[in-house]
PDB file of N, CA and C in Angstrom:
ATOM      1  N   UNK A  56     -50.351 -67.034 -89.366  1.00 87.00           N
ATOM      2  CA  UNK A  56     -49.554 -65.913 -89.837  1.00 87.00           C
ATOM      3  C   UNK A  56     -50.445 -64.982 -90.657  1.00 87.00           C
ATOM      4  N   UNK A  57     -50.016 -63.549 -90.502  1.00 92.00           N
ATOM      5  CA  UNK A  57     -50.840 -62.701 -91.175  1.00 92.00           C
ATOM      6  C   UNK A  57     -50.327 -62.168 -92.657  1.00 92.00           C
ATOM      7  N   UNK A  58     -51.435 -62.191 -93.272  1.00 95.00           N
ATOM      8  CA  UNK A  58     -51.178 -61.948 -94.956  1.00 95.00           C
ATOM      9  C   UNK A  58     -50.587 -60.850 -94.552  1.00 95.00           C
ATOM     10  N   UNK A  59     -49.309 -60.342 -95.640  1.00 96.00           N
ATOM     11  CA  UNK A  59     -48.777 -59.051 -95.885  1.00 96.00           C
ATOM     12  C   UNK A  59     -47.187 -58.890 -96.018  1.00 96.00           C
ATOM     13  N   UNK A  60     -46.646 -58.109 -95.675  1.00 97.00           N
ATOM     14  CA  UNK A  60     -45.386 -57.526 -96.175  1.00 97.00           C
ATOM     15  C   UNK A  60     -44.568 -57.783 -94.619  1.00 97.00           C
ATOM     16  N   UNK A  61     -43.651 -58.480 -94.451  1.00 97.00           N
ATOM     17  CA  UNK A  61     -42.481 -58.769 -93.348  1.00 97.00           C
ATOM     18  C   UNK A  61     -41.420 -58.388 -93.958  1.00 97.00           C
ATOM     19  N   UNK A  62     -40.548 -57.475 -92.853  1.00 96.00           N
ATOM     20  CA  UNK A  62     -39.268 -57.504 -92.824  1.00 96.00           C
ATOM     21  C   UNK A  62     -38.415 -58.864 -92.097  1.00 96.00           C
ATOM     22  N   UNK A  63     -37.353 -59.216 -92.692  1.00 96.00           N
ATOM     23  CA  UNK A  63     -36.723 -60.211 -92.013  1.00 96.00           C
ATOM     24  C   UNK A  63     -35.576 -59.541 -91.038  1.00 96.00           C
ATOM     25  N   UNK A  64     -36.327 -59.653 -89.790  1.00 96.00           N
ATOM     26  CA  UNK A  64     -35.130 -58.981 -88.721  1.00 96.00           C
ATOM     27  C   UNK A  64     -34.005 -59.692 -88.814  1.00 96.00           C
ATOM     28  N   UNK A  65     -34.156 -60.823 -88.263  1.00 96.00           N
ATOM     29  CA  UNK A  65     -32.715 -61.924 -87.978  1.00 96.00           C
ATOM     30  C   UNK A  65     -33.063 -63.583 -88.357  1.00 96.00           C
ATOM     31  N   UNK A  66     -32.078 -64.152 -88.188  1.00 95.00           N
ATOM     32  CA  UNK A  66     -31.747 -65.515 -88.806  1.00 95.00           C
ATOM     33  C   UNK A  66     -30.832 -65.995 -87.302  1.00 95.00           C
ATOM     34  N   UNK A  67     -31.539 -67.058 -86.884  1.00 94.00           N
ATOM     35  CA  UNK A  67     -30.548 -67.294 -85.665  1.00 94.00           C
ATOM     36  C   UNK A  67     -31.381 -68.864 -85.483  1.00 94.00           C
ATOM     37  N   UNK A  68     -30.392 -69.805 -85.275  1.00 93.00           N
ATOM     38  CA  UNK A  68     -30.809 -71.204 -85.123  1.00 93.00           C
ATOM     39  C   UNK A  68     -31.721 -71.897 -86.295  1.00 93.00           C
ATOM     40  N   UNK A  69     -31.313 -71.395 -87.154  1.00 92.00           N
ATOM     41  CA  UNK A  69     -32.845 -72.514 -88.238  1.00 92.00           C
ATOM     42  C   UNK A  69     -33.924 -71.554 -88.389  1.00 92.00           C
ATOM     43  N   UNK A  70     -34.149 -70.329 -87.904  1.00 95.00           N
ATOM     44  CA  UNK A  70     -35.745 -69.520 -87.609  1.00 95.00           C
ATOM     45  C   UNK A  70     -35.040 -68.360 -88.306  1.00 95.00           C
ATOM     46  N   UNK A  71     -35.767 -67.801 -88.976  1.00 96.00           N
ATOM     47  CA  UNK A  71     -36.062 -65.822 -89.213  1.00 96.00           C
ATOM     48  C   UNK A  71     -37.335 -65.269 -88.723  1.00 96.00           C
ATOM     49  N   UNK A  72     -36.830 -64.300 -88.126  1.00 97.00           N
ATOM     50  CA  UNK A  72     -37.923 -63.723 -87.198  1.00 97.00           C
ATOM     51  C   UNK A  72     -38.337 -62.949 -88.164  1.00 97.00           C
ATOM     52  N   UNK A  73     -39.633 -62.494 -88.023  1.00 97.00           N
ATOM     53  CA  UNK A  73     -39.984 -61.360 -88.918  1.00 97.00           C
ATOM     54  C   UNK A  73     -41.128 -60.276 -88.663  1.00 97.00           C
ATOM     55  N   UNK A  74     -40.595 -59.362 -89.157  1.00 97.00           N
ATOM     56  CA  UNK A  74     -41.455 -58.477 -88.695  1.00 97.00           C
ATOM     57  C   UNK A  74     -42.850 -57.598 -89.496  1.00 97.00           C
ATOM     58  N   UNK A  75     -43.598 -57.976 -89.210  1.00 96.00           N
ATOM     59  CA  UNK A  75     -44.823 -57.389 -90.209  1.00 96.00           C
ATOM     60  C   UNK A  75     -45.037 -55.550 -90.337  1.00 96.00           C
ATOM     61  N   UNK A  76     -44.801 -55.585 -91.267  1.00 94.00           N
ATOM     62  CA  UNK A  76     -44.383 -54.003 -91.529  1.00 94.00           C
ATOM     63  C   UNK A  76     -45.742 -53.168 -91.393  1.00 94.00           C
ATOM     64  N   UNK A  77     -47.211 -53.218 -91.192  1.00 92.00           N
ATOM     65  CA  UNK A  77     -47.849 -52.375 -90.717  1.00 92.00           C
ATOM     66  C   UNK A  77     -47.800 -52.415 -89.469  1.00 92.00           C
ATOM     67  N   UNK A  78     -47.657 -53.252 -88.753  1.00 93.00           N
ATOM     68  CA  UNK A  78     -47.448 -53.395 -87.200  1.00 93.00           C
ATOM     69  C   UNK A  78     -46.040 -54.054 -86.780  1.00 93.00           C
ATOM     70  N   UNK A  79     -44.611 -53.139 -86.665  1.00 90.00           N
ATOM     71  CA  UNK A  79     -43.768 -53.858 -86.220  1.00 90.00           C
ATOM     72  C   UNK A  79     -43.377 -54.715 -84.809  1.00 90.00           C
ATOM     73  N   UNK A  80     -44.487 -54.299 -84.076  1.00 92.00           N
ATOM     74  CA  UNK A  80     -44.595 -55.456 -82.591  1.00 92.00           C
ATOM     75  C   UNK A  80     -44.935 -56.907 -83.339  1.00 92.00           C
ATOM     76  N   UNK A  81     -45.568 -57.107 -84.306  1.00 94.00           N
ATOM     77  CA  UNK A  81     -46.235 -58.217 -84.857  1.00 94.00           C
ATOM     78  C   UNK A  81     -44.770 -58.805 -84.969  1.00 94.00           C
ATOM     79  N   UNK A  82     -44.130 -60.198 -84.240  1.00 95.00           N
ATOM     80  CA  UNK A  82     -43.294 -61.367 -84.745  1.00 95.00           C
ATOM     81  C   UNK A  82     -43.745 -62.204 -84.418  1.00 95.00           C
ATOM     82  N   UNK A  83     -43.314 -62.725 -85.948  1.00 95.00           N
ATOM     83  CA  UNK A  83     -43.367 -64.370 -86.448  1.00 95.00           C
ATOM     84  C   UNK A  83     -42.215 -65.025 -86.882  1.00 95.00           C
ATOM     85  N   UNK A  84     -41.926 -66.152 -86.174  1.00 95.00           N
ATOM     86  CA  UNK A  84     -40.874 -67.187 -87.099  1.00 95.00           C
ATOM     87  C   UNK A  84     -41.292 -67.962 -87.636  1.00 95.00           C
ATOM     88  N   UNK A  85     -40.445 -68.552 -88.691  1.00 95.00           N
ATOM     89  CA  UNK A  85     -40.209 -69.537 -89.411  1.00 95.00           C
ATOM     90  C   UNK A  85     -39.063 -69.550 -89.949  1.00 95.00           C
ATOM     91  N   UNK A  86     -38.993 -71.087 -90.326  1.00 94.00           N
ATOM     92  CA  UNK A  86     -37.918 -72.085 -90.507  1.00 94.00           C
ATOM     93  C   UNK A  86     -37.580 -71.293 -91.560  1.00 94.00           C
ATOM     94  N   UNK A  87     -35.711 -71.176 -91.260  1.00 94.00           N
ATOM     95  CA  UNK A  87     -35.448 -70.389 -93.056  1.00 94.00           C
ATOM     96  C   UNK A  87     -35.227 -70.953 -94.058  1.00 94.00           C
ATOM     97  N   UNK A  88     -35.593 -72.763 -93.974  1.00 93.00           N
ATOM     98  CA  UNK A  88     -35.775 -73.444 -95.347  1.00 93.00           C
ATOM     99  C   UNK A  88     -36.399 -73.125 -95.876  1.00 93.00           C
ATOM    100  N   UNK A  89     -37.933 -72.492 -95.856  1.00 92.00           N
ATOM    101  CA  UNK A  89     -38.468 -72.337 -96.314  1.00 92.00           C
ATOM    102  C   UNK A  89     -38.670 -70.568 -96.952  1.00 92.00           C
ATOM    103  N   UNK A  90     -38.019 -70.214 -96.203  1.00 93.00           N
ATOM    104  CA  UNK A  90     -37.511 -68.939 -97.525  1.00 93.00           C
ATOM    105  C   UNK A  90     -36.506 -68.758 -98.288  1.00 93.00           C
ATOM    106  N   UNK A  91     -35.311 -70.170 -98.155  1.00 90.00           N
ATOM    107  CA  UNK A  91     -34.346 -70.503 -98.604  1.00 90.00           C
ATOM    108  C   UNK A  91     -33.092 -69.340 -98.515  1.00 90.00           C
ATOM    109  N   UNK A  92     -31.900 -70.262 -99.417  1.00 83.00           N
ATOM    110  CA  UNK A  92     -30.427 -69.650 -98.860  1.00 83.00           C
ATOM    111  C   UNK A  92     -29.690 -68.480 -99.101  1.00 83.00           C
ATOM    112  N   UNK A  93     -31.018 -67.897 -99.918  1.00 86.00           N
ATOM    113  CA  UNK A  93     -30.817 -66.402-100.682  1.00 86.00           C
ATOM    114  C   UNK A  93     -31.224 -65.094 -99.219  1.00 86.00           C
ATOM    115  N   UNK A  94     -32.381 -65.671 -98.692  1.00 92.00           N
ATOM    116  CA  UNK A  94     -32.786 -64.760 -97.637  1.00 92.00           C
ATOM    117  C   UNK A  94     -31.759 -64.402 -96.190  1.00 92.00           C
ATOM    118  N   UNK A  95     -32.148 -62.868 -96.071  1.00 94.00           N
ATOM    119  CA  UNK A  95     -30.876 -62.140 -95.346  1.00 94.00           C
ATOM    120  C   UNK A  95     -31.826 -61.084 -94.866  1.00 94.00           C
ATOM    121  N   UNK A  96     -30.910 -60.806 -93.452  1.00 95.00           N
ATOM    122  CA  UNK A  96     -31.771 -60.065 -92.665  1.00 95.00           C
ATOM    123  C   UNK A  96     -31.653 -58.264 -93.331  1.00 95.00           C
ATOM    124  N   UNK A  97     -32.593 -57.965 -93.523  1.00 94.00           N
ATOM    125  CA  UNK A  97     -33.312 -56.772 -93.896  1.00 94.00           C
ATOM    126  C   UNK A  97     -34.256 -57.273 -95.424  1.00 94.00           C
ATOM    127  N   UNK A  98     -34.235 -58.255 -95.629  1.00 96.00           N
ATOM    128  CA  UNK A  98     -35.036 -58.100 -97.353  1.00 96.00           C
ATOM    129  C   UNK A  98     -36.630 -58.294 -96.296  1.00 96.00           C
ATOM    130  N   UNK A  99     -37.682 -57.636 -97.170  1.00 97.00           N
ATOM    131  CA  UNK A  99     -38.604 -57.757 -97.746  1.00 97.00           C
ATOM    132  C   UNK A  99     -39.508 -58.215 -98.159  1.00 97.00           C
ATOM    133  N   UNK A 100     -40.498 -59.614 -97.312  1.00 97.00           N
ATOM    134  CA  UNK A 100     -41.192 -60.419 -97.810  1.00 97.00           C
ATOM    135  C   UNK A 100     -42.761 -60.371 -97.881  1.00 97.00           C
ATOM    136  N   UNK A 101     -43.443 -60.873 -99.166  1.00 97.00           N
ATOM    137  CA  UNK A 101     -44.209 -60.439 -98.947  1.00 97.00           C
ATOM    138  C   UNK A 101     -45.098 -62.379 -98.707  1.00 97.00           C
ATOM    139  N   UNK A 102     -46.004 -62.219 -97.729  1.00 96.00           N
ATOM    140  CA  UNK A 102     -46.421 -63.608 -97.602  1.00 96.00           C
ATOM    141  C   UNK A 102     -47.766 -63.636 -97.236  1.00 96.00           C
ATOM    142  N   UNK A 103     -48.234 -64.613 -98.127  1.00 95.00           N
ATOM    143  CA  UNK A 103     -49.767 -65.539 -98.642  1.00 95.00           C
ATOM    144  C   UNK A 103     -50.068 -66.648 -98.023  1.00 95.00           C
ATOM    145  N   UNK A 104     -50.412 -66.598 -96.596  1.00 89.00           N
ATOM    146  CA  UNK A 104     -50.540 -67.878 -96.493  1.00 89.00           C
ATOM    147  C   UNK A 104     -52.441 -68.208 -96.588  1.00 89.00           C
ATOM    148  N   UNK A 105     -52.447 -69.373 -96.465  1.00 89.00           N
ATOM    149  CA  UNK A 105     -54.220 -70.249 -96.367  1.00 89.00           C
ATOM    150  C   UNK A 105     -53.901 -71.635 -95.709  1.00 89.00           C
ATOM    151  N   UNK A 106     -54.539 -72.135 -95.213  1.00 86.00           N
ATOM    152  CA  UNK A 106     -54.384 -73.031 -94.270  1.00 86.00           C
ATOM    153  C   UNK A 106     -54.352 -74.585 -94.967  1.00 86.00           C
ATOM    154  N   UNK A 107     -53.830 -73.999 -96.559  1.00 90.00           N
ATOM    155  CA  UNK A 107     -52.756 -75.317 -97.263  1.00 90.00           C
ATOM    156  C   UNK A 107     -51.694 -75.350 -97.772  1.00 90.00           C
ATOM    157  N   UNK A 108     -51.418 -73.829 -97.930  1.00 90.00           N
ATOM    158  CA  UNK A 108     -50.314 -73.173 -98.930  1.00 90.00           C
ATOM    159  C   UNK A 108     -49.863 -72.102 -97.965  1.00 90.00           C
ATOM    160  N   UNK A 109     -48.395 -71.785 -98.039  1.00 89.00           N
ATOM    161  CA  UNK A 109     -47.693 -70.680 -97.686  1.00 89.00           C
ATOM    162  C   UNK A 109     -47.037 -70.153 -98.824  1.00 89.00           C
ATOM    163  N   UNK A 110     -47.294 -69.001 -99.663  1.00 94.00           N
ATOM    164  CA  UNK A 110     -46.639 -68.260-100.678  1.00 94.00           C
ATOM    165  C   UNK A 110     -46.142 -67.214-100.738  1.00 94.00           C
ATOM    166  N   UNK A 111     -44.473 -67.307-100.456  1.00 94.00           N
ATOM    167  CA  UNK A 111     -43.299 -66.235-100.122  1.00 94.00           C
ATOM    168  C   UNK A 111     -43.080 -65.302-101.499  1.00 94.00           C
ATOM    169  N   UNK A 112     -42.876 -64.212-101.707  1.00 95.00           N
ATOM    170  CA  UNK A 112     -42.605 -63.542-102.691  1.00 95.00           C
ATOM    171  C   UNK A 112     -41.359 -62.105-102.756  1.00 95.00           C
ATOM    172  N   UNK A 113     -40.173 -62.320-102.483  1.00 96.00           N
ATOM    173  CA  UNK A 113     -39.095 -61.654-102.295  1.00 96.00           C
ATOM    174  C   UNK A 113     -39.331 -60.273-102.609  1.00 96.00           C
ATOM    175  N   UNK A 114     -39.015 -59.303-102.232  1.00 96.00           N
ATOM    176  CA  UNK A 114     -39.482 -57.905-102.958  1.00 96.00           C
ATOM    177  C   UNK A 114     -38.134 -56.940-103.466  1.00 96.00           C
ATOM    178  N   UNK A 115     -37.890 -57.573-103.774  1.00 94.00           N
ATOM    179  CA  UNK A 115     -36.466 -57.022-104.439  1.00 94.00           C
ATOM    180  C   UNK A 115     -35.919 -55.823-104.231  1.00 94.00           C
ATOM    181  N   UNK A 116     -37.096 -54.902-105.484  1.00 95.00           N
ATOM    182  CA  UNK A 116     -36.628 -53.746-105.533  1.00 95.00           C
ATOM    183  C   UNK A 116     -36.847 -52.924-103.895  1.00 95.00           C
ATOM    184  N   UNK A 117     -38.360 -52.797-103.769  1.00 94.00           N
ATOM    185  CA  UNK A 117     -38.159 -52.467-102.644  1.00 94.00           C
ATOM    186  C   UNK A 117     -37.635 -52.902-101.311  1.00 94.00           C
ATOM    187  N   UNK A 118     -36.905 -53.266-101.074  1.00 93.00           N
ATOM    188  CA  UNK A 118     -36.131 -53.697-100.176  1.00 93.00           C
ATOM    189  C   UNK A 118     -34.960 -52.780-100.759  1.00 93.00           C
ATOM    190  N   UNK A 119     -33.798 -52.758-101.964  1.00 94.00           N
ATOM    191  CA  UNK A 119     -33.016 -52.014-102.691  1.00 94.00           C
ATOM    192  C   UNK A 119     -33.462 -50.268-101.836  1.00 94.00           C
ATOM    193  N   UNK A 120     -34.700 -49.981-102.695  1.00 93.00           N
ATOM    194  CA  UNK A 120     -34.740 -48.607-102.142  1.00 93.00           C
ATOM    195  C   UNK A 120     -34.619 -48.291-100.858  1.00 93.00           C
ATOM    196  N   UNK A 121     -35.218 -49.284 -99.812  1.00 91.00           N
ATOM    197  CA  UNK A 121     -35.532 -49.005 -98.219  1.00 91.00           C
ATOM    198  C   UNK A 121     -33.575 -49.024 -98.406  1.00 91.00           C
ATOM    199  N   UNK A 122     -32.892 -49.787 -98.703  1.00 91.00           N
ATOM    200  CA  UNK A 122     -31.846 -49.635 -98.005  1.00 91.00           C
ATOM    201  C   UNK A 122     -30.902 -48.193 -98.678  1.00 91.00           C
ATOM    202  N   UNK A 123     -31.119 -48.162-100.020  1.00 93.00           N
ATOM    203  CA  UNK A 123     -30.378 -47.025-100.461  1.00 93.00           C
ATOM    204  C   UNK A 123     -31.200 -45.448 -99.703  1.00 93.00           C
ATOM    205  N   UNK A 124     -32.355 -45.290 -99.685  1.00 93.00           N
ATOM    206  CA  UNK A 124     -32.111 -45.033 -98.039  1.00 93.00           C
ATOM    207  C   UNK A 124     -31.791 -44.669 -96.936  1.00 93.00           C
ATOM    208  N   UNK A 125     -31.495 -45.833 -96.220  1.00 92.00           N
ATOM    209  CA  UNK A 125     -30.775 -45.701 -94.682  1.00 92.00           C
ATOM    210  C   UNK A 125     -29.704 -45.417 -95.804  1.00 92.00           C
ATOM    211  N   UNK A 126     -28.964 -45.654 -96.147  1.00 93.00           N
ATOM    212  CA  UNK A 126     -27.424 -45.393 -96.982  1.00 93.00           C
ATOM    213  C   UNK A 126     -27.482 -44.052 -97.068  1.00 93.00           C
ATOM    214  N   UNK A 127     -28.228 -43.715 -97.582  1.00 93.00           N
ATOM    215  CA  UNK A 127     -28.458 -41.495 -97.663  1.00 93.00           C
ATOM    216  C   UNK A 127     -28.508 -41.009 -95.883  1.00 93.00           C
ATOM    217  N   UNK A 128     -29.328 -41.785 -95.245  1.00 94.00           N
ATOM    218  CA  UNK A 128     -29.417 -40.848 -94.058  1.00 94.00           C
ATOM    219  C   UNK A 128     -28.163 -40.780 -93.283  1.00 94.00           C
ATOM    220  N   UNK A 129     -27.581 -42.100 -93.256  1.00 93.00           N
ATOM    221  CA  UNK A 129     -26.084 -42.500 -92.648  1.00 93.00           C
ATOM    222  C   UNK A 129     -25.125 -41.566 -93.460  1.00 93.00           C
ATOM    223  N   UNK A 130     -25.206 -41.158 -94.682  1.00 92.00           N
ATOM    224  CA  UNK A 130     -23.970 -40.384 -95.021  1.00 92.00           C
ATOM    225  C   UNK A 130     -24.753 -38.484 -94.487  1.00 92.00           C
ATOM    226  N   UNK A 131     -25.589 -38.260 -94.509  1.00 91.00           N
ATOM    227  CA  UNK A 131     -26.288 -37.000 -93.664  1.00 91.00           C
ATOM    228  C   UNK A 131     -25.426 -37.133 -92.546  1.00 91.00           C
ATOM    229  N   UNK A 132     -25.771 -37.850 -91.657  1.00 91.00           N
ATOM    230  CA  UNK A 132     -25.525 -38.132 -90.479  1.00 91.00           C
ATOM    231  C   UNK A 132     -24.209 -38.050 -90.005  1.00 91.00           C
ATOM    232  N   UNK A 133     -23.375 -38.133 -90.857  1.00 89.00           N
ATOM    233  CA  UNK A 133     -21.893 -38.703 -90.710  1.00 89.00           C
ATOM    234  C   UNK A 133     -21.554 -36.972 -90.983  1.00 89.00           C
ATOM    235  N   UNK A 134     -22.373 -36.246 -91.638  1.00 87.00           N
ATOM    236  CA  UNK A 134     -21.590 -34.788 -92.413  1.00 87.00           C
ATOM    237  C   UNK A 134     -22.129 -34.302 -91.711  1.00 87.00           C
ATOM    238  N   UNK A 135     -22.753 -34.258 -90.431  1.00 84.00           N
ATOM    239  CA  UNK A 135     -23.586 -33.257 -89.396  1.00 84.00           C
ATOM    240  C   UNK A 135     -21.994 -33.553 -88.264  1.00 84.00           C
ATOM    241  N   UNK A 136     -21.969 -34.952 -87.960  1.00 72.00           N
ATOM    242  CA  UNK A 136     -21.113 -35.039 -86.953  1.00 72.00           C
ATOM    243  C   UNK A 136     -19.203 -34.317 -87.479  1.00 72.00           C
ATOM    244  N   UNK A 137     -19.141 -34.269 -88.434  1.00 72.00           N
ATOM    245  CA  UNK A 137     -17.727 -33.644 -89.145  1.00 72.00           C
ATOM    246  C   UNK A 137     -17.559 -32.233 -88.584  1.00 72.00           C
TER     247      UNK A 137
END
């Protein structure tokens, strides 16, 4: 897996797919025990791995802004179609 910043597309069977945000063709799964029962598709991860350690780091805020956001463009969007 490549060091850096993933979006979590989806959660389906035990796996979150994810998507590496300089290159979104780049997916990778893993087990979502291991990003545990808080993680949901659109947050933000940022991940460290080395070939003894995997180190997940949630990104809170930004993830918050990316979505407030799509939230602005969707209400644009909605006052174009009116």
């Amino acid at each position: 897996m490549r060091n850096g910043v993933y979006t979590i597309d989806s959660i389906e069977k035990g796996q979150a797919k994810l998507l590496w945000r300089e290159d979104e063709s780049v997916e990778e799964l893993m087990p979502i025990e291991k990003l545990g029962d808080a993680a949901k598709e659109g947050d933000l991860v940022r991940i460290e791995s080395s070939e003894t350690d995997v180190k997940i780091e949630f990104l809170k805020e930004e993830t918050e802004s990316i979505k407030e956001k799509i939230k602005a463009i969707k209400e644009q969007l909605l006052k174009r179609n009116q």
